[in-house]
Coordinates of C-alpha atoms in Angstrom, one line a residue:
M1 CA -13.0 1.0 31.0
F2 CA -14.6 4.3 30.1
W3 CA -13.0 4.3 26.7
R4 CA -14.1 0.6 26.0
F5 CA -17.5 1.7 26.9
V6 CA -17.5 4.7 24.7
Y7 CA -15.9 2.6 21.8
N8 CA -18.4 -0.1 22.0
A9 CA -21.9 1.6 23.1
F10 CA -21.3 4.4 20.7
A11 CA -18.4 4.7 17.9
L12 CA -19.1 0.6 17.1
P13 CA -22.6 0.9 16.1
V14 CA -21.9 4.2 13.8
I15 CA -19.2 2.5 12.2
F16 CA -21.4 -0.6 11.4
I17 CA -24.1 1.4 10.1
G18 CA -21.8 4.0 8.2
F19 CA -20.2 0.8 6.9
H20 CA -23.3 -0.8 5.4
L21 CA -25.0 2.4 4.0
A22 CA -21.6 3.1 2.2
A23 CA -21.8 -0.4 0.4
C24 CA -25.1 0.9 -1.3
C25 CA -22.6 2.8 -3.6
N26 CA -19.3 1.2 -3.3
R27 CA -18.4 -2.0 -4.7
K28 CA -15.0 -2.9 -2.6
I29 CA -17.1 -2.4 0.6
R30 CA -19.9 -4.7 -0.9
E31 CA -17.2 -7.2 -1.4
G32 CA -15.6 -6.9 2.2
I33 CA -19.2 -7.7 3.4
I34 CA -19.8 -10.5 1.6
G35 CA -16.2 -11.9 2.3
R36 CA -16.9 -11.7 5.9
R37 CA -19.9 -14.0 5.8
Q38 CA -19.1 -17.3 7.5
V39 CA -15.9 -15.9 8.2
F40 CA -15.6 -18.3 11.3
D41 CA -16.4 -21.6 9.5
K42 CA -13.9 -20.8 7.0
L43 CA -11.2 -20.0 9.2
T44 CA -12.1 -23.4 11.5
D45 CA -11.7 -25.4 8.0
Q46 CA -8.4 -23.7 7.1
L47 CA -6.8 -24.4 10.6
R48 CA -8.1 -27.9 11.0
D49 CA -5.7 -28.4 7.8
A50 CA -3.0 -26.2 8.8
R51 CA 0.5 -27.5 9.9
N52 CA 0.8 -28.8 13.2
I53 CA 3.5 -26.5 15.0
E54 CA 3.2 -25.2 18.4
K55 CA 3.6 -21.6 17.8
T56 CA 1.3 -19.4 15.9
A57 CA 2.2 -16.1 14.6
W58 CA -1.2 -14.0 13.6
F59 CA -0.6 -11.1 11.1
H60 CA -3.4 -8.6 10.6
F61 CA -3.0 -5.8 7.6
T62 CA -5.7 -3.5 6.1
S63 CA -4.6 -3.9 2.5
V64 CA -1.7 -4.7 -0.2
G65 CA 0.9 -2.5 0.8
E66 CA 0.5 -3.4 4.4
F67 CA 0.8 -7.1 3.2
E68 CA 4.1 -6.2 1.4
Q69 CA 5.5 -4.9 4.5
A70 CA 4.8 -8.3 6.5
K71 CA 6.0 -10.8 3.8
P72 CA 9.6 -10.6 4.4
L73 CA 8.7 -11.2 8.3
I74 CA 6.3 -13.8 7.3
E75 CA 8.6 -15.9 5.1
A76 CA 11.7 -15.4 7.7
I77 CA 9.5 -17.2 10.5
Y78 CA 7.4 -19.4 8.3
A79 CA 9.4 -22.6 9.0
D80 CA 9.0 -22.0 12.7
A81 CA 5.6 -20.8 13.4
R82 CA 2.1 -21.5 11.9
I83 CA 1.1 -18.3 9.9
V84 CA -2.3 -16.9 10.2
L85 CA -3.5 -13.7 8.4
T86 CA -6.4 -11.6 8.8
F87 CA -7.2 -8.4 6.5
F88 CA -9.6 -5.9 5.9
S89 CA -9.5 -4.6 2.1
P90 CA -11.1 -6.9 -0.6
S91 CA -8.0 -6.0 -2.5
V92 CA -5.8 -8.3 -0.6
A93 CA -8.0 -11.4 -1.2
P94 CA -6.6 -12.8 -4.4
N95 CA -3.3 -11.9 -2.9
V96 CA -3.3 -14.2 0.2
E97 CA -5.0 -16.8 -2.1
S98 CA -1.9 -17.2 -4.1
Y99 CA 0.3 -16.8 -1.1
Q100 CA 2.4 -20.0 -0.3
Y101 CA 3.6 -18.9 3.3
V102 CA 0.2 -19.0 5.0
D103 CA -1.7 -21.6 6.9
A104 CA -5.0 -19.8 7.1
A105 CA -6.3 -16.3 5.9
V106 CA -9.8 -14.6 6.2
Y107 CA -11.2 -11.2 6.5
L108 CA -11.1 -9.8 9.9
P109 CA -14.7 -9.8 11.2
F110 CA -16.4 -6.5 12.5
D111 CA -14.4 -5.2 15.7
T112 CA -17.1 -6.7 18.5
P113 CA -15.6 -8.0 21.7
R114 CA -17.6 -11.5 21.0
N115 CA -15.6 -11.5 17.7
A116 CA -12.0 -10.6 19.0
D117 CA -12.9 -13.3 21.9
R118 CA -13.8 -16.3 18.9
L119 CA -10.7 -15.3 16.9
I120 CA -8.2 -15.4 20.0
H121 CA -9.8 -18.9 20.6
L122 CA -9.6 -20.2 17.2
I123 CA -6.4 -19.0 16.5
K124 CA -4.7 -19.3 19.9
P125 CA -2.0 -17.2 18.7
T126 CA 1.5 -17.2 20.5
C127 CA 1.5 -13.2 19.2
L128 CA -0.4 -11.0 17.4
I129 CA 1.2 -8.7 14.9
F130 CA -0.2 -5.4 13.3
S131 CA 1.5 -4.6 9.9
R132 CA 1.6 -0.3 10.0
Y133 CA -1.2 1.0 11.6
D134 CA -4.5 -1.0 11.0
I135 CA -5.2 -1.6 14.7
W136 CA -8.5 -2.5 16.2
P137 CA -9.4 -1.6 19.9
N138 CA -11.1 -4.8 20.6
L139 CA -9.0 -7.1 19.2
V140 CA -5.9 -5.1 21.1
W141 CA -7.9 -5.2 24.5
Q142 CA -9.1 -8.7 24.6
A143 CA -5.7 -10.4 23.4
S144 CA -4.1 -8.0 26.1
K145 CA -6.5 -9.4 28.8
Q146 CA -5.2 -12.9 27.5
D147 CA -1.4 -11.8 28.1
I148 CA -0.8 -12.3 24.3
P149 CA 2.0 -10.2 23.3
I150 CA 0.9 -7.7 20.6
I151 CA 3.3 -6.0 18.1
V152 CA 3.1 -3.2 15.6
I153 CA 5.8 -3.7 12.5
A154 CA 6.6 -0.7 10.3
G155 CA 4.7 1.5 12.5
T156 CA 3.9 4.9 11.2
L157 CA 2.2 7.9 13.0
H158 CA 2.5 11.1 10.8
A159 CA 2.2 14.5 12.3
E160 CA -1.1 15.4 11.2
S161 CA -2.9 12.1 12.8
K162 CA -6.3 12.7 14.5
R163 CA -4.9 9.9 16.9
L164 CA -2.9 12.9 18.3
S165 CA -5.4 15.3 19.0
R166 CA -6.4 16.0 22.3
L167 CA -10.3 15.4 21.7
V168 CA -9.3 11.5 21.1
R169 CA -5.9 11.2 22.4
G170 CA -7.2 9.7 25.1
F171 CA -9.0 6.9 23.7
F172 CA -6.0 5.8 21.4
R173 CA -3.8 5.7 24.7
S174 CA -6.2 3.2 25.9
V175 CA -5.4 1.1 23.0
H176 CA -1.5 1.8 22.3
R177 CA -0.7 1.3 26.1
C178 CA -2.0 -2.5 25.9
I179 CA 0.5 -2.9 22.8
T180 CA 3.7 -4.9 23.9
L181 CA 6.3 -3.3 21.3
H182 CA 5.8 -0.6 18.5
C183 CA 8.7 -1.1 15.8
A184 CA 8.6 2.2 14.1
I185 CA 10.1 3.0 10.8
S186 CA 11.7 6.4 11.9
E187 CA 12.9 8.3 14.9
A188 CA 9.6 11.0 14.3
D189 CA 7.0 8.3 14.3
A190 CA 8.8 6.6 17.4
A191 CA 8.5 9.8 19.0
R192 CA 4.6 10.3 18.1
F193 CA 4.1 6.8 19.1
Q194 CA 5.7 7.4 22.6
Q195 CA 3.0 10.4 23.1
L196 CA 0.2 7.4 23.2
C197 CA 2.2 4.9 25.4
P198 CA 3.4 5.2 28.9
S199 CA 7.2 6.3 29.4
E200 CA 8.5 2.7 30.2
H201 CA 6.6 1.2 27.0
Q202 CA 9.0 -0.3 24.6
V203 CA 8.8 1.6 21.4
V204 CA 12.1 1.2 19.1
V205 CA 13.3 2.2 15.7
T206 CA 13.5 -0.5 13.1
G207 CA 12.7 1.0 9.8
D208 CA 10.4 -0.2 7.0
T209 CA 10.3 -3.8 5.9
R210 CA 8.9 -2.5 2.5
Y211 CA 12.7 -1.4 1.1
E212 CA 13.7 -4.9 1.3
Q213 CA 10.5 -6.2 -0.5
V214 CA 10.7 -3.5 -3.3
Y215 CA 14.5 -3.8 -3.7
R216 CA 14.0 -7.5 -4.2
R217 CA 11.2 -7.2 -6.8
A218 CA 13.2 -4.5 -8.5
L219 CA 16.4 -7.0 -8.7
S220 CA 14.0 -9.8 -10.2
V221 CA 12.9 -7.8 -13.0
E222 CA 15.1 -8.4 -16.1
P223 CA 15.9 -5.7 -18.3
N224 CA 14.7 -7.4 -21.3
T225 CA 11.3 -8.4 -20.0
E226 CA 8.6 -8.5 -22.7
F227 CA 5.4 -6.9 -21.8
F228 CA 3.8 -6.8 -25.3
P229 CA 3.1 -9.5 -27.6
G230 CA 5.3 -10.2 -30.7
Q231 CA 8.0 -7.5 -31.4
A232 CA 5.9 -4.7 -30.4
T233 CA 7.8 -2.2 -28.4
L234 CA 7.4 1.5 -27.2
N235 CA 9.5 4.1 -28.4
R236 CA 11.3 6.5 -25.8
P237 CA 10.7 8.2 -24.0
I238 CA 8.0 6.6 -21.7
L239 CA 6.1 8.2 -18.8
M240 CA 4.7 5.6 -16.9
A241 CA 1.8 6.7 -14.7
G242 CA 0.9 4.1 -11.9
S243 CA -1.9 3.6 -9.6
T244 CA -4.1 6.6 -11.2
Y245 CA -7.4 7.9 -10.4
S246 CA -9.5 10.3 -12.6
D247 CA -8.2 13.3 -10.6
D248 CA -4.6 12.1 -11.5
E249 CA -5.6 11.5 -15.2
K250 CA -7.3 14.8 -15.5
V251 CA -3.9 16.6 -14.4
L252 CA -1.7 13.9 -16.7
L253 CA -3.9 14.6 -19.9
E254 CA -3.8 18.4 -19.6
T255 CA 0.0 18.1 -18.8
Y256 CA 0.3 15.5 -22.0
Q257 CA -1.5 17.8 -24.0
M258 CA 0.9 20.8 -23.2
L259 CA 3.8 18.8 -23.9
R260 CA 2.7 17.7 -27.3
E261 CA 2.4 21.2 -28.2
D262 CA 5.7 22.3 -26.6
M263 CA 7.8 19.6 -27.4
P264 CA 6.4 17.6 -30.4
E265 CA 10.0 16.5 -31.4
H266 CA 10.0 14.1 -28.1
N267 CA 6.9 11.8 -29.1
L268 CA 6.4 11.0 -25.6
H269 CA 4.6 7.9 -24.8
L270 CA 2.2 8.1 -21.9
V271 CA 1.2 4.6 -20.0
L272 CA -1.7 4.9 -17.9
V273 CA -2.0 2.2 -15.1
P274 CA -5.3 2.7 -13.3
H275 CA -5.3 1.7 -9.8
E276 CA -8.8 -0.3 -10.3
P277 CA -8.8 -1.2 -13.9
T278 CA -12.8 -2.2 -13.8
S279 CA -14.3 -2.3 -17.3
K280 CA -16.2 1.2 -16.1
R281 CA -13.0 2.7 -15.2
I282 CA -11.5 1.6 -18.7
A283 CA -14.5 2.8 -20.5
E284 CA -14.3 6.0 -18.7
I285 CA -10.7 6.6 -19.7
Q286 CA -11.3 5.8 -23.4
A287 CA -14.0 8.4 -23.6
E288 CA -11.6 10.8 -22.1
L289 CA -9.0 10.1 -24.7
N290 CA -11.7 9.9 -27.6
K291 CA -12.9 13.3 -26.4
R292 CA -9.1 14.9 -26.4
K293 CA -8.7 13.2 -29.7
F294 CA -5.5 11.2 -28.5
R295 CA -4.5 7.9 -30.0
H296 CA -4.8 5.3 -27.7
C297 CA -5.0 1.3 -27.1
C298 CA -5.4 -1.3 -24.2
L299 CA -3.0 -3.8 -23.2
S300 CA -5.4 -6.5 -24.0
A301 CA -6.3 -5.2 -27.6
L302 CA -2.7 -5.8 -28.4
N303 CA -1.6 -8.4 -30.7
S304 CA 1.8 -9.5 -32.5
D305 CA 1.1 -6.9 -35.3
A306 CA 0.5 -3.9 -33.2
N307 CA 2.3 -0.9 -34.0
L308 CA 2.7 1.0 -30.8
E309 CA 4.7 3.9 -32.7
E310 CA 1.2 4.7 -33.9
I311 CA -0.3 5.5 -30.5
D312 CA 0.0 8.3 -27.8
I313 CA -1.4 6.7 -24.8
L314 CA -1.3 2.9 -23.7
I315 CA -3.6 1.7 -21.1
I316 CA -2.9 -1.2 -19.1
D317 CA -6.1 -3.1 -18.3
A318 CA -4.6 -5.5 -16.1
V319 CA -3.6 -6.1 -12.7
G320 CA -0.1 -7.3 -11.1
L321 CA 1.9 -5.4 -13.7
L322 CA 2.8 -2.1 -12.4
A323 CA 6.1 -2.8 -10.5
K324 CA 7.5 -4.7 -13.5
L325 CA 6.4 -2.1 -16.0
Y326 CA 8.3 0.7 -14.0
Q327 CA 11.4 -0.8 -15.6
L328 CA 10.1 0.6 -19.0
A329 CA 9.7 3.9 -17.8
D330 CA 12.4 6.9 -18.3
I331 CA 10.2 9.0 -15.8
A332 CA 7.4 7.5 -13.5
F333 CA 4.2 9.5 -12.0
V334 CA 2.8 7.8 -8.9
G335 CA -1.1 8.2 -8.8
G336 CA -3.4 8.7 -5.5
S337 CA -1.5 11.9 -5.1
F338 CA -4.2 14.4 -6.5
H339 CA -6.9 12.1 -5.3
G340 CA -6.4 11.3 -1.5
S341 CA -3.0 9.8 -0.5
V342 CA -0.2 8.8 -2.7
H343 CA 0.7 5.2 -3.7
N344 CA 3.8 3.5 -3.4
V345 CA 6.6 5.6 -4.7
M346 CA 9.2 3.3 -3.5
E347 CA 8.8 0.6 -6.4
P348 CA 9.8 3.2 -9.2
A349 CA 12.8 4.6 -6.8
A350 CA 14.3 0.9 -6.4
M351 CA 14.4 0.9 -10.4
A352 CA 16.5 4.2 -10.4
K353 CA 13.4 6.1 -11.9
P354 CA 12.9 9.7 -11.5
V355 CA 9.5 10.2 -9.5
L356 CA 6.7 12.9 -9.9
F357 CA 3.5 12.9 -7.8
G358 CA 1.0 15.5 -6.8
P359 CA 0.5 17.3 -3.5
T360 CA -0.9 14.7 -1.5
I361 CA 1.7 12.8 0.2
Q362 CA 1.1 13.2 3.9
N363 CA 0.7 9.4 4.4
S364 CA 4.0 8.7 2.6
Y365 CA 7.2 9.3 4.7
E366 CA 9.2 7.9 1.9
A367 CA 7.9 10.5 -0.5
S368 CA 9.1 13.4 1.7
L369 CA 12.5 11.1 1.7
L370 CA 12.6 11.3 -1.6
L371 CA 12.0 14.9 -2.0
E372 CA 14.7 15.9 0.4
R373 CA 17.4 13.9 -1.4
G374 CA 16.1 15.3 -5.0
A375 CA 15.2 11.9 -6.1
A376 CA 11.5 13.2 -6.6
K377 CA 9.5 16.3 -7.5
I378 CA 6.1 17.3 -6.2
V379 CA 4.0 19.4 -8.4
H380 CA 0.3 21.0 -8.1
T381 CA -0.7 22.0 -11.8
P382 CA -0.5 20.4 -14.9
R383 CA 1.8 23.5 -15.9
Q384 CA 4.2 22.4 -13.3
M385 CA 4.3 18.9 -14.2
A386 CA 5.2 20.1 -17.7
D387 CA 8.1 22.1 -16.8
V388 CA 9.5 19.4 -14.8
L389 CA 9.0 16.8 -17.7
T390 CA 10.4 19.3 -19.9
E391 CA 13.5 19.6 -17.8
W392 CA 14.2 16.1 -17.2
L393 CA 13.3 15.0 -21.1
N394 CA 16.3 17.8 -22.3
D395 CA 18.6 16.6 -19.8
E396 CA 19.2 12.9 -19.8
E397 CA 22.2 13.1 -17.4
K398 CA 20.1 15.0 -14.8
R399 CA 17.1 12.4 -15.3
T400 CA 19.6 9.6 -14.6
K401 CA 21.4 11.2 -11.6
T402 CA 17.7 11.9 -10.0
G403 CA 16.6 8.4 -10.7
N404 CA 20.0 7.3 -9.0
M405 CA 19.4 9.0 -5.9
G406 CA 16.1 7.4 -5.3
K407 CA 17.7 3.9 -5.7
H408 CA 20.6 4.7 -3.3
L409 CA 18.0 6.0 -0.8
I410 CA 16.3 2.5 -1.0
E411 CA 19.5 0.7 -0.7
E412 CA 20.5 3.0 2.4
N413 CA 17.5 1.7 4.3
L414 CA 17.8 -1.8 3.8
G415 CA 18.1 -3.8 6.9
A416 CA 15.0 -3.3 8.5
V417 CA 13.7 -7.0 7.9
E418 CA 16.8 -7.9 10.2
Q419 CA 16.1 -5.3 12.9
T420 CA 12.5 -6.4 13.2
L421 CA 13.1 -9.8 13.3
A422 CA 15.5 -9.4 15.9
H423 CA 12.7 -8.0 18.3
L424 CA 9.9 -10.6 16.9
Q425 CA 11.8 -13.4 17.5
K426 CA 11.7 -12.9 21.5
Y427 CA 7.9 -13.7 21.1
V428 CA 8.0 -16.1 18.2

């Protein structure tokens, strides 16, 4: 009761005020606030038209990555349960709108006890499933009070997590002790979850369901997939830079300049895939490329007569292509790693591409596994990146071997869906 009082009386008002203040200068947060308007009316309308099935599985996730982790499980139980999805980030909205295995999908409203009660009353879930780590206290407490099983899938809790600090560990114990089952991605994560749970609490290691998802996607991409209009093609070699921010691009462009000076014979193509290709971001990238006098072009500007041999850098100003574009790469750089948290390193690895990333990878267990296997390299400076790229560009055998080690790692970790389903089906 103490921690519930602290959370609802002090933490929630601070979160609410901070969220709305941040919306003044953050477009995504503004989109989220707008998307949460009339959320209960939208949910009521969707549930009215939903399939009439006795059991209802309610999945919650924060953004696209966690949605991807949940997808194989959603699709496996879709025939036996009504599927309701809630999400936090606006980036998920277009993905759930086009997803066929769902009966209702809305933004998760602000985490008040009243909102949690209203959601539970409307959805009437057989079980509540959190993907990875976006766990909301009032939702957990209210569901637990009504004896609704609560499950965490693909659960991860890294060693530096603030949830384990002495200051707030008591609070997070009050939340996690109400969760019925934690399905962790590794033994280390399971051990850390156990620090937040009673000794008799069920914490199991089932692996990461994303391995299946990225592996399936990699297999679905045909080697001769056409990405460009007409007969336009990029010469080899190609460095594919995925989900980049301006911090990543600064290092990449410094590196690219070094390589052009050190290794002009390779004529390396750089393909930039910004994390959010808004018109503002694309204009910023173009201005920087003009300043550095790099020949460049946007994907949207290409036509059937385009001569890609005449450009140095191709900017992908469209969304939803990255997982397929990695197929073109000789080497992949994964963005976010110079910005705050690295993005999906599994997608290029599943396509047997050698992977590069910057120093910020504490959020990604998979990145550390790739490093341990020698399937990836971590770099801190443009010079380090240029040296690694030079090594790989000059040794095709090493490049191929490095990429294959990543693909083998993905294949070794398949099976998480079946293991998680074995536990999940007890509640659905």
